[in-house]
Amino acid sequence: MESNDERIYVSLDLKSPILNVKMPNNTLWYDLKNLPIHNDFILKKIKNFLLIFNQQVPWNESLTVDDVLQFLQNDNDINVLLQENHFIGWAWQNKKVADNIKLKKGEIYQSRWLIDKKFLFKKINKGLSIAWIQELKTYYRNNGFNKGLAYIDSWNKGVLRSVLRAGYKINDWT
């Protein structure tokens, strides 16, 4: 991350109403921990998406398969978005720590959101990011969580607009 970038802290009340948005017909998502991640097919998909992530994320963070495995071993979730057998996005959900701050009961920290630009801006995927946020909101609410926390880098206006439309509020939870 650039040193002059500011963080905008946001939170989402997971008990707030679900917006009436639908995922595109050819899109599914899974929690990566529920997939056979050591299967050659899935491992190849993870490696391919790591290349996309490392190319499209404009700050000094380069992730590896070991980072993915370690995150999952710490009882966290990585939700992957799929279209036609391609990993096209992911969101990491930390259940214990948010930016070095211990989470309170019922809170979840959301990070490393990415939908591959190649898919995000296709006309058939209009509303995809908001629909996926709503799907994750429902999933985590049903699993006992009541608040989602995240931060958005100030330069990332598109993501900030999407999360605000999806119900996040700007606040300083640090």
PDB file of N, CA, C and O in Angstrom, residues 53-92:
ATOM      1  N   PHE A  53      -4.594 -12.302  -8.422  1.00  0.00           N
ATOM      2  CA  PHE A  53      -4.591 -11.423  -7.258  1.00  0.00           C
ATOM      3  C   PHE A  53      -3.285 -10.632  -7.194  1.00  0.00           C
ATOM      4  O   PHE A  53      -3.290  -9.414  -7.044  1.00  0.00           O
ATOM      5  N   ASN A  54      -2.174 -11.328  -7.292  1.00  0.00           N
ATOM      6  CA  ASN A  54      -0.868 -10.677  -7.177  1.00  0.00           C
ATOM      7  C   ASN A  54      -0.614  -9.675  -8.295  1.00  0.00           C
ATOM      8  O   ASN A  54       0.117  -8.706  -8.106  1.00  0.00           O
ATOM      9  N   GLN A  55      -1.241  -9.864  -9.454  1.00  0.00           N
ATOM     10  CA  GLN A  55      -1.100  -8.909 -10.558  1.00  0.00           C
ATOM     11  C   GLN A  55      -2.032  -7.711 -10.407  1.00  0.00           C
ATOM     12  O   GLN A  55      -1.680  -6.596 -10.764  1.00  0.00           O
ATOM     13  N   GLN A  56      -3.244  -7.934  -9.900  1.00  0.00           N
ATOM     14  CA  GLN A  56      -4.248  -6.874  -9.888  1.00  0.00           C
ATOM     15  C   GLN A  56      -4.268  -6.033  -8.613  1.00  0.00           C
ATOM     16  O   GLN A  56      -4.854  -4.959  -8.604  1.00  0.00           O
ATOM     17  N   VAL A  57      -3.677  -6.511  -7.541  1.00  0.00           N
ATOM     18  CA  VAL A  57      -3.674  -5.751  -6.295  1.00  0.00           C
ATOM     19  C   VAL A  57      -2.494  -4.785  -6.329  1.00  0.00           C
ATOM     20  O   VAL A  57      -1.355  -5.215  -6.426  1.00  0.00           O
ATOM     21  N   PRO A  58      -2.771  -3.481  -6.234  1.00  0.00           N
ATOM     22  CA  PRO A  58      -1.711  -2.484  -6.444  1.00  0.00           C
ATOM     23  C   PRO A  58      -0.908  -2.100  -5.208  1.00  0.00           C
ATOM     24  O   PRO A  58      -0.498  -0.962  -5.086  1.00  0.00           O
ATOM     25  N   TRP A  59      -0.722  -2.996  -4.281  1.00  0.00           N
ATOM     26  CA  TRP A  59       0.158  -2.675  -3.168  1.00  0.00           C
ATOM     27  C   TRP A  59       1.134  -3.822  -2.973  1.00  0.00           C
ATOM     28  O   TRP A  59       1.045  -4.846  -3.629  1.00  0.00           O
ATOM     29  N   ASN A  60       2.038  -3.640  -2.094  1.00  0.00           N
ATOM     30  CA  ASN A  60       3.138  -4.587  -1.919  1.00  0.00           C
ATOM     31  C   ASN A  60       2.729  -5.805  -1.104  1.00  0.00           C
ATOM     32  O   ASN A  60       3.227  -6.027  -0.018  1.00  0.00           O
ATOM     33  N   GLU A  61       1.819  -6.559  -1.636  1.00  0.00           N
ATOM     34  CA  GLU A  61       1.412  -7.795  -0.987  1.00  0.00           C
ATOM     35  C   GLU A  61       1.401  -8.872  -2.057  1.00  0.00           C
ATOM     36  O   GLU A  61       0.744  -8.737  -3.080  1.00  0.00           O
ATOM     37  N   SER A  62       2.148  -9.912  -1.834  1.00  0.00           N
ATOM     38  CA  SER A  62       2.183 -11.025  -2.758  1.00  0.00           C
ATOM     39  C   SER A  62       1.866 -12.280  -1.965  1.00  0.00           C
ATOM     40  O   SER A  62       2.580 -12.624  -1.018  1.00  0.00           O
ATOM     41  N   LEU A  63       0.776 -12.925  -2.308  1.00  0.00           N
ATOM     42  CA  LEU A  63       0.326 -14.093  -1.563  1.00  0.00           C
ATOM     43  C   LEU A  63       0.791 -15.383  -2.223  1.00  0.00           C
ATOM     44  O   LEU A  63       0.983 -15.430  -3.438  1.00  0.00           O
ATOM     45  N   THR A  64       0.904 -16.429  -1.404  1.00  0.00           N
ATOM     46  CA  THR A  64       1.315 -17.744  -1.872  1.00  0.00           C
ATOM     47  C   THR A  64       0.277 -18.785  -1.442  1.00  0.00           C
ATOM     48  O   THR A  64      -0.600 -18.496  -0.618  1.00  0.00           O
ATOM     49  N   VAL A  65       0.422 -19.988  -1.947  1.00  0.00           N
ATOM     50  CA  VAL A  65      -0.438 -21.088  -1.526  1.00  0.00           C
ATOM     51  C   VAL A  65      -0.283 -21.320  -0.024  1.00  0.00           C
ATOM     52  O   VAL A  65      -1.262 -21.587   0.671  1.00  0.00           O
ATOM     53  N   ASP A  66       0.927 -21.184   0.484  1.00  0.00           N
ATOM     54  CA  ASP A  66       1.144 -21.345   1.932  1.00  0.00           C
ATOM     55  C   ASP A  66       0.349 -20.324   2.738  1.00  0.00           C
ATOM     56  O   ASP A  66      -0.176 -20.651   3.808  1.00  0.00           O
ATOM     57  N   ASP A  67       0.229 -19.083   2.240  1.00  0.00           N
ATOM     58  CA  ASP A  67      -0.589 -18.071   2.929  1.00  0.00           C
ATOM     59  C   ASP A  67      -2.052 -18.508   2.984  1.00  0.00           C
ATOM     60  O   ASP A  67      -2.716 -18.349   4.012  1.00  0.00           O
ATOM     61  N   VAL A  68      -2.539 -19.047   1.893  1.00  0.00           N
ATOM     62  CA  VAL A  68      -3.925 -19.519   1.829  1.00  0.00           C
ATOM     63  C   VAL A  68      -4.126 -20.645   2.838  1.00  0.00           C
ATOM     64  O   VAL A  68      -5.069 -20.624   3.632  1.00  0.00           O
ATOM     65  N   LEU A  69      -3.242 -21.636   2.809  1.00  0.00           N
ATOM     66  CA  LEU A  69      -3.369 -22.785   3.713  1.00  0.00           C
ATOM     67  C   LEU A  69      -3.263 -22.373   5.174  1.00  0.00           C
ATOM     68  O   LEU A  69      -4.047 -22.838   6.019  1.00  0.00           O
ATOM     69  N   GLN A  70      -2.332 -21.486   5.502  1.00  0.00           N
ATOM     70  CA  GLN A  70      -2.163 -21.021   6.882  1.00  0.00           C
ATOM     71  C   GLN A  70      -3.407 -20.274   7.366  1.00  0.00           C
ATOM     72  O   GLN A  70      -3.863 -20.463   8.493  1.00  0.00           O
ATOM     73  N   PHE A  71      -3.967 -19.422   6.512  1.00  0.00           N
ATOM     74  CA  PHE A  71      -5.162 -18.665   6.875  1.00  0.00           C
ATOM     75  C   PHE A  71      -6.318 -19.623   7.188  1.00  0.00           C
ATOM     76  O   PHE A  71      -7.029 -19.447   8.183  1.00  0.00           O
ATOM     77  N   LEU A  72      -6.489 -20.631   6.362  1.00  0.00           N
ATOM     78  CA  LEU A  72      -7.561 -21.600   6.577  1.00  0.00           C
ATOM     79  C   LEU A  72      -7.298 -22.459   7.819  1.00  0.00           C
ATOM     80  O   LEU A  72      -8.238 -22.782   8.550  1.00  0.00           O
ATOM     81  N   GLN A  73      -6.039 -22.807   8.079  1.00  0.00           N
ATOM     82  CA  GLN A  73      -5.708 -23.608   9.254  1.00  0.00           C
ATOM     83  C   GLN A  73      -5.985 -22.855  10.555  1.00  0.00           C
ATOM     84  O   GLN A  73      -6.176 -23.476  11.597  1.00  0.00           O
ATOM     85  N   ASN A  74      -6.028 -21.529  10.494  1.00  0.00           N
ATOM     86  CA  ASN A  74      -6.322 -20.711  11.675  1.00  0.00           C
ATOM     87  C   ASN A  74      -7.814 -20.523  11.872  1.00  0.00           C
ATOM     88  O   ASN A  74      -8.251 -19.568  12.509  1.00  0.00           O
ATOM     89  N   ASP A  75      -8.627 -21.407  11.286  1.00  0.00           N
ATOM     90  CA  ASP A  75     -10.088 -21.410  11.427  1.00  0.00           C
ATOM     91  C   ASP A  75     -10.749 -20.178  10.815  1.00  0.00           C
ATOM     92  O   ASP A  75     -11.740 -19.666  11.327  1.00  0.00           O
ATOM     93  N   ASN A  76     -10.175 -19.684   9.734  1.00  0.00           N
ATOM     94  CA  ASN A  76     -10.761 -18.576   8.985  1.00  0.00           C
ATOM     95  C   ASN A  76     -11.386 -19.111   7.699  1.00  0.00           C
ATOM     96  O   ASN A  76     -11.251 -20.290   7.391  1.00  0.00           O
ATOM     97  N   ASP A  77     -12.039 -18.242   6.982  1.00  0.00           N
ATOM     98  CA  ASP A  77     -12.689 -18.634   5.724  1.00  0.00           C
ATOM     99  C   ASP A  77     -12.110 -17.839   4.562  1.00  0.00           C
ATOM    100  O   ASP A  77     -11.787 -16.655   4.713  1.00  0.00           O
ATOM    101  N   ILE A  78     -12.041 -18.498   3.429  1.00  0.00           N
ATOM    102  CA  ILE A  78     -11.796 -17.811   2.165  1.00  0.00           C
ATOM    103  C   ILE A  78     -12.949 -18.222   1.260  1.00  0.00           C
ATOM    104  O   ILE A  78     -13.102 -19.397   0.925  1.00  0.00           O
ATOM    105  N   ASN A  79     -13.782 -17.259   0.927  1.00  0.00           N
ATOM    106  CA  ASN A  79     -14.916 -17.520   0.051  1.00  0.00           C
ATOM    107  C   ASN A  79     -14.484 -17.246  -1.376  1.00  0.00           C
ATOM    108  O   ASN A  79     -13.958 -16.176  -1.668  1.00  0.00           O
ATOM    109  N   VAL A  80     -14.707 -18.226  -2.254  1.00  0.00           N
ATOM    110  CA  VAL A  80     -14.314 -18.083  -3.649  1.00  0.00           C
ATOM    111  C   VAL A  80     -15.559 -17.979  -4.515  1.00  0.00           C
ATOM    112  O   VAL A  80     -16.547 -18.665  -4.298  1.00  0.00           O
ATOM    113  N   LEU A  81     -15.477 -17.095  -5.470  1.00  0.00           N
ATOM    114  CA  LEU A  81     -16.550 -16.850  -6.423  1.00  0.00           C
ATOM    115  C   LEU A  81     -16.185 -17.572  -7.712  1.00  0.00           C
ATOM    116  O   LEU A  81     -15.055 -17.457  -8.189  1.00  0.00           O
ATOM    117  N   LEU A  82     -17.130 -18.333  -8.261  1.00  0.00           N
ATOM    118  CA  LEU A  82     -16.862 -19.120  -9.470  1.00  0.00           C
ATOM    119  C   LEU A  82     -17.852 -18.799 -10.576  1.00  0.00           C
ATOM    120  O   LEU A  82     -19.037 -18.587 -10.306  1.00  0.00           O
ATOM    121  N   GLN A  83     -17.326 -18.792 -11.780  1.00  0.00           N
ATOM    122  CA  GLN A  83     -18.154 -18.740 -12.982  1.00  0.00           C
ATOM    123  C   GLN A  83     -17.590 -19.756 -13.954  1.00  0.00           C
ATOM    124  O   GLN A  83     -16.395 -19.722 -14.263  1.00  0.00           O
ATOM    125  N   GLU A  84     -18.443 -20.669 -14.379  1.00  0.00           N
ATOM    126  CA  GLU A  84     -18.061 -21.688 -15.355  1.00  0.00           C
ATOM    127  C   GLU A  84     -16.731 -22.350 -14.988  1.00  0.00           C
ATOM    128  O   GLU A  84     -15.812 -22.435 -15.795  1.00  0.00           O
ATOM    129  N   ASN A  85     -16.623 -22.830 -13.753  1.00  0.00           N
ATOM    130  CA  ASN A  85     -15.436 -23.527 -13.241  1.00  0.00           C
ATOM    131  C   ASN A  85     -14.188 -22.669 -13.109  1.00  0.00           C
ATOM    132  O   ASN A  85     -13.093 -23.193 -12.937  1.00  0.00           O
ATOM    133  N   HIS A  86     -14.297 -21.346 -13.193  1.00  0.00           N
ATOM    134  CA  HIS A  86     -13.153 -20.457 -13.007  1.00  0.00           C
ATOM    135  C   HIS A  86     -13.313 -19.724 -11.681  1.00  0.00           C
ATOM    136  O   HIS A  86     -14.392 -19.224 -11.374  1.00  0.00           O
ATOM    137  N   PHE A  87     -12.246 -19.672 -10.892  1.00  0.00           N
ATOM    138  CA  PHE A  87     -12.249 -18.799  -9.724  1.00  0.00           C
ATOM    139  C   PHE A  87     -12.161 -17.378 -10.267  1.00  0.00           C
ATOM    140  O   PHE A  87     -11.211 -17.030 -10.951  1.00  0.00           O
ATOM    141  N   ILE A  88     -13.164 -16.570  -9.968  1.00  0.00           N
ATOM    142  CA  ILE A  88     -13.143 -15.193 -10.481  1.00  0.00           C
ATOM    143  C   ILE A  88     -13.062 -14.164  -9.357  1.00  0.00           C
ATOM    144  O   ILE A  88     -12.938 -12.975  -9.608  1.00  0.00           O
ATOM    145  N   GLY A  89     -13.139 -14.619  -8.116  1.00  0.00           N
ATOM    146  CA  GLY A  89     -13.055 -13.690  -6.996  1.00  0.00           C
ATOM    147  C   GLY A  89     -12.894 -14.421  -5.694  1.00  0.00           C
ATOM    148  O   GLY A  89     -13.087 -15.629  -5.621  1.00  0.00           O
ATOM    149  N   TRP A  90     -12.507 -13.648  -4.682  1.00  0.00           N
ATOM    150  CA  TRP A  90     -12.470 -14.193  -3.339  1.00  0.00           C
ATOM    151  C   TRP A  90     -12.582 -13.095  -2.311  1.00  0.00           C
ATOM    152  O   TRP A  90     -12.399 -11.919  -2.608  1.00  0.00           O
ATOM    153  N   ALA A  91     -12.928 -13.503  -1.113  1.00  0.00           N
ATOM    154  CA  ALA A  91     -12.995 -12.615   0.048  1.00  0.00           C
ATOM    155  C   ALA A  91     -12.537 -13.433   1.244  1.00  0.00           C
ATOM    156  O   ALA A  91     -13.001 -14.552   1.450  1.00  0.00           O
ATOM    157  N   TRP A  92     -11.605 -12.883   2.000  1.00  0.00           N
ATOM    158  CA  TRP A  92     -11.063 -13.564   3.172  1.00  0.00           C
ATOM    159  C   TRP A  92     -11.808 -13.069   4.402  1.00  0.00           C
ATOM    160  O   TRP A  92     -11.999 -11.863   4.576  1.00  0.00           O
TER     161      TRP A  92
END
